[in-house]
PDB file of C-alpha atoms in Angstrom:
ATOM      1  CA  GLU L   1      14.646  12.056  -3.943  1.00  0.00           C
ATOM      2  CA  ASP L   2      13.838   8.351  -4.068  1.00  0.00           C
ATOM      3  CA  GLN L   3      12.358   7.115  -7.343  1.00  0.00           C
ATOM      4  CA  VAL L   4      10.713   3.825  -8.249  1.00  0.00           C
ATOM      5  CA  THR L   5       9.710   2.897 -11.782  1.00  0.00           C
ATOM      6  CA  GLN L   6       7.776  -0.256 -12.590  1.00  0.00           C
ATOM      7  CA  SER L   7       7.470  -1.818 -16.025  1.00  0.00           C
ATOM      8  CA  PRO L   8       5.481  -2.791 -17.906  1.00  0.00           C
ATOM      9  CA  GLU L   9       2.407  -0.823 -16.809  1.00  0.00           C
ATOM     10  CA  ALA L  10       0.204  -3.712 -17.913  1.00  0.00           C
ATOM     11  CA  LEU L  11       0.891  -7.303 -18.845  1.00  0.00           C
ATOM     12  CA  ARG L  12      -1.395  -9.895 -20.337  1.00  0.00           C
ATOM     13  CA  LEU L  13      -0.339 -13.553 -20.189  1.00  0.00           C
ATOM     14  CA  GLN L  14      -1.850 -16.873 -21.094  1.00  0.00           C
ATOM     15  CA  GLU L  15      -2.139 -19.367 -18.275  1.00  0.00           C
ATOM     16  CA  GLY L  16       1.199 -21.143 -17.974  1.00  0.00           C
ATOM     17  CA  GLU L  17       3.160 -18.415 -19.765  1.00  0.00           C
ATOM     18  CA  SER L  18       5.997 -17.365 -17.458  1.00  0.00           C
ATOM     19  CA  SER L  19       7.193 -13.786 -17.372  1.00  0.00           C
ATOM     20  CA  SER L  20       8.843 -11.110 -15.226  1.00  0.00           C
ATOM     21  CA  LEU L  21       7.888  -7.735 -13.818  1.00  0.00           C
ATOM     22  CA  ASN L  22      10.533  -5.062 -13.330  1.00  0.00           C
ATOM     23  CA  CYS L  23      11.035  -2.510 -10.575  1.00  0.00           C
ATOM     24  CA  SER L  24      13.958  -0.100 -11.029  1.00  0.00           C
ATOM     25  CA  TYR L  25      14.866   2.243  -8.233  1.00  0.00           C
ATOM     26  CA  THR L  26      17.097   5.136  -7.275  1.00  0.00           C
ATOM     27  CA  VAL L  27      17.498   5.670  -3.517  1.00  0.00           C
ATOM     28  CA  SER L  28      19.960   7.075  -1.063  1.00  0.00           C
ATOM     29  CA  GLY L  29      20.850   3.985   0.965  1.00  0.00           C
ATOM     30  CA  LEU L  30      18.454   1.156   0.356  1.00  0.00           C
ATOM     31  CA  ARG L  31      16.877  -0.153   3.556  1.00  0.00           C
ATOM     32  CA  GLY L  32      14.562  -2.594   1.827  1.00  0.00           C
ATOM     33  CA  LEU L  33      12.565  -3.287  -1.315  1.00  0.00           C
ATOM     34  CA  PHE L  34       9.022  -4.547  -0.936  1.00  0.00           C
ATOM     35  CA  TRP L  35       6.618  -6.304  -3.249  1.00  0.00           C
ATOM     36  CA  TYR L  36       2.867  -6.156  -2.691  1.00  0.00           C
ATOM     37  CA  ARG L  37      -0.056  -7.683  -4.522  1.00  0.00           C
ATOM     38  CA  GLN L  38      -3.282  -5.662  -4.783  1.00  0.00           C
ATOM     39  CA  ASP L  39      -6.619  -6.979  -5.948  1.00  0.00           C
ATOM     40  CA  PRO L  40      -9.186  -4.451  -7.267  1.00  0.00           C
ATOM     41  CA  GLY L  41     -10.834  -2.482  -4.470  1.00  0.00           C
ATOM     42  CA  LYS L  42      -8.643  -4.126  -1.779  1.00  0.00           C
ATOM     43  CA  GLY L  43      -5.631  -3.083   0.207  1.00  0.00           C
ATOM     44  CA  PRO L  44      -2.132  -4.210  -0.823  1.00  0.00           C
ATOM     45  CA  GLU L  45      -1.084  -7.628   0.445  1.00  0.00           C
ATOM     46  CA  PHE L  46       2.524  -7.976   1.475  1.00  0.00           C
ATOM     47  CA  LEU L  47       4.554 -10.499  -0.559  1.00  0.00           C
ATOM     48  CA  PHE L  48       8.295 -10.074  -0.047  1.00  0.00           C
ATOM     49  CA  THR L  49      11.015  -7.927   1.499  1.00  0.00           C
ATOM     50  CA  LEU L  50      14.488  -7.892  -0.053  1.00  0.00           C
ATOM     51  CA  TYR L  51      17.352  -6.142   1.678  1.00  0.00           C
ATOM     52  CA  SER L  52      20.540  -6.628  -0.287  1.00  0.00           C
ATOM     53  CA  ALA L  53      21.728  -7.297  -3.842  1.00  0.00           C
ATOM     54  CA  GLY L  54      21.726 -10.966  -4.697  1.00  0.00           C
ATOM     55  CA  GLU L  55      18.923 -11.793  -2.312  1.00  0.00           C
ATOM     56  CA  GLU L  56      16.018 -13.942  -3.595  1.00  0.00           C
ATOM     57  CA  LYS L  57      12.664 -14.878  -2.048  1.00  0.00           C
ATOM     58  CA  GLU L  58      10.080 -17.369  -3.284  1.00  0.00           C
ATOM     59  CA  LYS L  59       6.424 -18.000  -2.648  1.00  0.00           C
ATOM     60  CA  GLU L  60       4.472 -20.483  -4.697  1.00  0.00           C
ATOM     61  CA  ARG L  61       4.746 -19.316  -8.341  1.00  0.00           C
ATOM     62  CA  LEU L  62       6.449 -16.044  -7.451  1.00  0.00           C
ATOM     63  CA  LYS L  63      10.160 -15.353  -7.083  1.00  0.00           C
ATOM     64  CA  ALA L  64      11.620 -11.940  -6.274  1.00  0.00           C
ATOM     65  CA  THR L  65      15.234 -11.019  -6.947  1.00  0.00           C
ATOM     66  CA  LEU L  66      17.247  -7.898  -6.230  1.00  0.00           C
ATOM     67  CA  THR L  67      20.248  -6.159  -7.793  1.00  0.00           C
ATOM     68  CA  LYS L  68      21.763  -2.785  -6.913  1.00  0.00           C
ATOM     69  CA  LYS L  69      19.480  -1.016  -9.396  1.00  0.00           C
ATOM     70  CA  GLU L  70      16.381  -3.145  -9.862  1.00  0.00           C
ATOM     71  CA  SER L  71      14.210  -5.980  -8.701  1.00  0.00           C
ATOM     72  CA  PHE L  72      12.383  -8.580 -10.702  1.00  0.00           C
ATOM     73  CA  LEU L  73       9.226 -10.445  -9.795  1.00  0.00           C
ATOM     74  CA  HIS L  74       9.287 -13.675 -11.783  1.00  0.00           C
ATOM     75  CA  ILE L  75       5.997 -15.453 -12.272  1.00  0.00           C
ATOM     76  CA  THR L  76       6.314 -19.091 -13.251  1.00  0.00           C
ATOM     77  CA  ALA L  77       3.385 -20.858 -14.966  1.00  0.00           C
ATOM     78  CA  PRO L  78       0.850 -18.258 -13.848  1.00  0.00           C
ATOM     79  CA  LYS L  79      -2.765 -19.036 -13.180  1.00  0.00           C
ATOM     80  CA  PRO L  80      -5.803 -16.729 -13.593  1.00  0.00           C
ATOM     81  CA  GLU L  81      -5.893 -16.210  -9.827  1.00  0.00           C
ATOM     82  CA  ASP L  82      -2.498 -14.484 -10.087  1.00  0.00           C
ATOM     83  CA  SER L  83      -4.233 -11.621 -11.866  1.00  0.00           C
ATOM     84  CA  ALA L  84      -3.731  -8.474  -9.794  1.00  0.00           C
ATOM     85  CA  THR L  85      -1.713  -5.267  -9.627  1.00  0.00           C
ATOM     86  CA  TYR L  86       1.793  -5.817  -8.292  1.00  0.00           C
ATOM     87  CA  LEU L  87       3.288  -2.890  -6.403  1.00  0.00           C
ATOM     88  CA  CYS L  88       6.938  -2.312  -5.661  1.00  0.00           C
ATOM     89  CA  ALA L  89       8.100   0.027  -2.862  1.00  0.00           C
ATOM     90  CA  VAL L  90      11.494   1.014  -1.478  1.00  0.00           C
ATOM     91  CA  GLY L  91      12.591   2.239   1.908  1.00  0.00           C
ATOM     92  CA  SER L  92      15.712   4.334   2.168  1.00  0.00           C
ATOM     93  CA  GLY L  93      17.896   5.975   4.751  1.00  0.00           C
ATOM     94  CA  GLY L  94      16.592   9.325   3.570  1.00  0.00           C
ATOM     95  CA  SER L  95      12.999   8.729   4.631  1.00  0.00           C
ATOM     96  CA  TYR L  96      10.908   6.813   7.126  1.00  0.00           C
ATOM     97  CA  ILE L  97       8.221   6.427   4.487  1.00  0.00           C
ATOM     98  CA  PRO L  98       8.477   3.983   1.590  1.00  0.00           C
ATOM     99  CA  THR L  99       8.212   5.214  -1.990  1.00  0.00           C
ATOM    100  CA  PHE L 100       5.754   3.232  -4.095  1.00  0.00           C
ATOM    101  CA  GLY L 101       5.918   2.575  -7.829  1.00  0.00           C
ATOM    102  CA  ARG L 102       2.821   2.921  -9.969  1.00  0.00           C
ATOM    103  CA  GLY L 103       2.378  -0.825 -10.219  1.00  0.00           C
ATOM    104  CA  THR L 104       2.090  -3.434 -12.946  1.00  0.00           C
ATOM    105  CA  SER L 105      -1.398  -4.661 -13.766  1.00  0.00           C
ATOM    106  CA  LEU L 106      -1.199  -8.384 -14.561  1.00  0.00           C
ATOM    107  CA  ILE L 107      -4.013 -10.270 -16.301  1.00  0.00           C
ATOM    108  CA  VAL L 108      -3.680 -14.017 -16.782  1.00  0.00           C
ATOM    109  CA  HIS L 109      -6.086 -15.517 -19.281  1.00  0.00           C
ATOM    110  CA  PRO L 110      -7.265 -19.109 -18.887  1.00  0.00           C
TER     111      PRO L 110
ATOM    112  CA  ASP T   1      -4.195 -11.749  14.878  1.00  0.00           C
ATOM    113  CA  THR T   2      -2.333 -10.487  11.811  1.00  0.00           C
ATOM    114  CA  GLU T   3      -4.998  -8.225  10.368  1.00  0.00           C
ATOM    115  CA  VAL T   4      -5.824  -4.592  10.008  1.00  0.00           C
ATOM    116  CA  THR T   5      -9.580  -4.136  10.057  1.00  0.00           C
ATOM    117  CA  GLN T   6     -11.211  -1.151   8.432  1.00  0.00           C
ATOM    118  CA  THR T   7     -14.836  -0.074   8.666  1.00  0.00           C
ATOM    119  CA  PRO T   8     -16.993   0.687   6.848  1.00  0.00           C
ATOM    120  CA  LYS T   9     -16.047  -1.055   3.613  1.00  0.00           C
ATOM    121  CA  HIS T  10     -18.103   1.373   1.542  1.00  0.00           C
ATOM    122  CA  LEU T  11     -19.278   4.907   2.357  1.00  0.00           C
ATOM    123  CA  VAL T  12     -21.343   7.395   0.365  1.00  0.00           C
ATOM    124  CA  MET T  13     -21.545  10.862   1.842  1.00  0.00           C
ATOM    125  CA  GLY T  14     -22.776  14.288   0.825  1.00  0.00           C
ATOM    126  CA  MET T  15     -20.528  17.299   0.815  1.00  0.00           C
ATOM    127  CA  THR T  16     -22.121  18.646   4.013  1.00  0.00           C
ATOM    128  CA  ASN T  17     -21.967  15.390   5.947  1.00  0.00           C
ATOM    129  CA  LYS T  18     -19.631  14.430   8.781  1.00  0.00           C
ATOM    130  CA  LYS T  19     -18.445  10.816   8.857  1.00  0.00           C
ATOM    131  CA  SER T  20     -15.564   8.789  10.286  1.00  0.00           C
ATOM    132  CA  LEU T  21     -13.454   5.946   9.026  1.00  0.00           C
ATOM    133  CA  LYS T  22     -12.161   3.440  11.566  1.00  0.00           C
ATOM    134  CA  CYS T  23      -9.103   1.223  11.636  1.00  0.00           C
ATOM    135  CA  GLU T  24      -8.098  -1.377  14.234  1.00  0.00           C
ATOM    136  CA  GLN T  25      -5.063  -3.617  14.648  1.00  0.00           C
ATOM    137  CA  HIS T  26      -4.070  -6.004  17.438  1.00  0.00           C
ATOM    138  CA  MET T  27      -0.546  -6.886  16.324  1.00  0.00           C
ATOM    139  CA  GLY T  28       1.126  -4.555  18.820  1.00  0.00           C
ATOM    140  CA  HIS T  29       2.267  -2.308  16.011  1.00  0.00           C
ATOM    141  CA  ARG T  30       3.216   1.190  17.188  1.00  0.00           C
ATOM    142  CA  ALA T  31       3.012   2.996  13.841  1.00  0.00           C
ATOM    143  CA  MET T  32      -0.234   3.486  11.930  1.00  0.00           C
ATOM    144  CA  TYR T  33      -0.853   5.175   8.627  1.00  0.00           C
ATOM    145  CA  TRP T  34      -3.613   6.614   6.475  1.00  0.00           C
ATOM    146  CA  TYR T  35      -3.218   6.363   2.693  1.00  0.00           C
ATOM    147  CA  LYS T  36      -5.434   7.604  -0.106  1.00  0.00           C
ATOM    148  CA  GLN T  37      -5.520   5.726  -3.396  1.00  0.00           C
ATOM    149  CA  LYS T  38      -7.099   6.776  -6.652  1.00  0.00           C
ATOM    150  CA  ALA T  39      -7.820   4.284  -9.454  1.00  0.00           C
ATOM    151  CA  LYS T  40      -4.667   2.987 -11.192  1.00  0.00           C
ATOM    152  CA  LYS T  41      -2.423   5.069  -8.951  1.00  0.00           C
ATOM    153  CA  PRO T  42      -0.114   4.003  -6.080  1.00  0.00           C
ATOM    154  CA  PRO T  43      -1.135   4.682  -2.479  1.00  0.00           C
ATOM    155  CA  GLU T  44      -0.518   8.282  -1.413  1.00  0.00           C
ATOM    156  CA  LEU T  45       0.486   8.927   2.202  1.00  0.00           C
ATOM    157  CA  MET T  46      -1.772  11.190   4.253  1.00  0.00           C
ATOM    158  CA  PHE T  47      -0.834  10.801   7.940  1.00  0.00           C
ATOM    159  CA  VAL T  48       1.539   8.827  10.128  1.00  0.00           C
ATOM    160  CA  TYR T  49       1.049   8.136  13.822  1.00  0.00           C
ATOM    161  CA  SER T  50       3.947   6.846  15.890  1.00  0.00           C
ATOM    162  CA  TYR T  51       3.302   5.778  19.463  1.00  0.00           C
ATOM    163  CA  GLU T  52      -0.131   7.432  19.231  1.00  0.00           C
ATOM    164  CA  LYS T  53       1.293  10.812  18.304  1.00  0.00           C
ATOM    165  CA  LEU T  54       0.916  12.445  14.909  1.00  0.00           C
ATOM    166  CA  SER T  55       4.319  12.169  13.295  1.00  0.00           C
ATOM    167  CA  ILE T  56       3.691  13.161   9.680  1.00  0.00           C
ATOM    168  CA  ASN T  57       0.973  15.165   7.988  1.00  0.00           C
ATOM    169  CA  GLU T  58       1.531  15.287   4.264  1.00  0.00           C
ATOM    170  CA  SER T  59      -0.129  18.692   3.818  1.00  0.00           C
ATOM    171  CA  VAL T  60      -3.579  17.155   3.893  1.00  0.00           C
ATOM    172  CA  PRO T  61      -6.554  19.572   3.817  1.00  0.00           C
ATOM    173  CA  SER T  62      -8.190  20.241   7.190  1.00  0.00           C
ATOM    174  CA  ARG T  63     -11.413  18.586   6.064  1.00  0.00           C
ATOM    175  CA  PHE T  64      -9.533  15.369   6.922  1.00  0.00           C
ATOM    176  CA  SER T  65      -8.853  15.042  10.638  1.00  0.00           C
ATOM    177  CA  PRO T  66      -7.005  12.010  12.013  1.00  0.00           C
ATOM    178  CA  GLU T  67      -7.255  10.704  15.559  1.00  0.00           C
ATOM    179  CA  CYS T  68      -5.427   7.928  17.400  1.00  0.00           C
ATOM    180  CA  PRO T  69      -7.384   7.158  20.634  1.00  0.00           C
ATOM    181  CA  ASN T  70      -5.016   4.324  21.618  1.00  0.00           C
ATOM    182  CA  SER T  71      -2.312   2.080  20.206  1.00  0.00           C
ATOM    183  CA  SER T  72      -4.827  -0.172  18.451  1.00  0.00           C
ATOM    184  CA  LEU T  73      -7.240   2.318  16.923  1.00  0.00           C
ATOM    185  CA  LEU T  74      -6.964   4.963  14.241  1.00  0.00           C
ATOM    186  CA  ASN T  75      -9.781   7.150  13.015  1.00  0.00           C
ATOM    187  CA  LEU T  76     -10.156   9.494  10.115  1.00  0.00           C
ATOM    188  CA  HIS T  77     -12.837  12.138  10.571  1.00  0.00           C
ATOM    189  CA  LEU T  78     -14.324  13.565   7.391  1.00  0.00           C
ATOM    190  CA  HIS T  79     -16.146  16.882   7.019  1.00  0.00           C
ATOM    191  CA  ALA T  80     -17.177  19.021   4.079  1.00  0.00           C
ATOM    192  CA  LEU T  81     -15.491  16.784   1.554  1.00  0.00           C
ATOM    193  CA  GLN T  82     -15.396  17.438  -2.171  1.00  0.00           C
ATOM    194  CA  PRO T  83     -16.244  14.972  -4.975  1.00  0.00           C
ATOM    195  CA  GLU T  84     -12.532  14.784  -5.846  1.00  0.00           C
ATOM    196  CA  ASP T  85     -11.960  13.249  -2.420  1.00  0.00           C
ATOM    197  CA  SER T  86     -13.674  10.084  -3.619  1.00  0.00           C
ATOM    198  CA  ALA T  87     -11.083   7.328  -3.421  1.00  0.00           C
ATOM    199  CA  LEU T  88     -10.035   4.152  -1.601  1.00  0.00           C
ATOM    200  CA  TYR T  89      -8.786   5.034   1.887  1.00  0.00           C
ATOM    201  CA  LEU T  90      -6.286   2.579   3.268  1.00  0.00           C
ATOM    202  CA  CYS T  91      -5.090   2.099   6.782  1.00  0.00           C
ATOM    203  CA  ALA T  92      -1.774   0.374   7.449  1.00  0.00           C
ATOM    204  CA  SER T  93       0.352  -0.467  10.435  1.00  0.00           C
ATOM    205  CA  SER T  94       3.939  -1.490  11.071  1.00  0.00           C
ATOM    206  CA  LYS T  95       6.027  -2.409  14.124  1.00  0.00           C
ATOM    207  CA  GLY T  96       7.452   1.092  14.206  1.00  0.00           C
ATOM    208  CA  GLN T  97       8.012   4.133  12.053  1.00  0.00           C
ATOM    209  CA  GLY T  98      10.845   3.182   9.763  1.00  0.00           C
ATOM    210  CA  ASP T  99       9.769  -0.447   9.669  1.00  0.00           C
ATOM    211  CA  TYR T 100       8.555  -0.740   6.117  1.00  0.00           C
ATOM    212  CA  GLY T 101       6.822  -4.079   6.497  1.00  0.00           C
ATOM    213  CA  TYR T 102       3.365  -2.609   6.323  1.00  0.00           C
ATOM    214  CA  THR T 103       0.186  -4.558   6.908  1.00  0.00           C
ATOM    215  CA  PHE T 104      -2.649  -2.904   5.026  1.00  0.00           C
ATOM    216  CA  GLY T 105      -6.357  -3.099   5.678  1.00  0.00           C
ATOM    217  CA  SER T 106      -8.844  -3.827   2.933  1.00  0.00           C
ATOM    218  CA  GLY T 107      -9.748  -0.164   2.663  1.00  0.00           C
ATOM    219  CA  THR T 108     -12.884   1.999   2.701  1.00  0.00           C
ATOM    220  CA  ARG T 109     -14.296   2.908  -0.712  1.00  0.00           C
ATOM    221  CA  LEU T 110     -15.471   6.498  -0.238  1.00  0.00           C
ATOM    222  CA  THR T 111     -17.804   8.266  -2.667  1.00  0.00           C
ATOM    223  CA  VAL T 112     -18.599  11.937  -2.163  1.00  0.00           C
ATOM    224  CA  VAL T 113     -21.763  13.109  -3.909  1.00  0.00           C
TER     225      VAL T 113
END
């Protein structure tokens, strides 16, 4: 059974204070790892797909990296508008349906 | 058009009511999904439609009835719901089943009273 664990559950940062969110996974044949951003009461917004260890993707202040066991979402010099829940999901050869982690709730204080 | 549109955004219904949630996409995606999400929890899969046919039903109670009239539309019919069914209902689509690059709608906030 695929498993996805995100840490920390919640993270509070000051504006400009860089940090990283972790997504560790156990899957049978990784077909992709996905990061989403979700604002309260809204649907998840797709951020990145990573397919293989060593791959990196960047978008504005966000950078996602992937190893064989985990992915990191690095947030550089965050702003209050980066406050949201960040969800990680994995797709595997064992299932057509991605497995979601419980998310990390990020709050960036001005 | 790169959006999934859900209506209504908010819905309050009594336990004896019948209502429907609607979802529409015009990206040519052939897989569409219904998810249920409770506060501070990840989305929980309910149904998958692939090429307009029900592909996966995750043991959802019969008071939830999905329908896919065509490749662009997905409905979720609600009847005799319970207060514990109150949640954010999310529709998503992808190019095909097994393509994990989901596009989610903004959701319908459902409250059952």
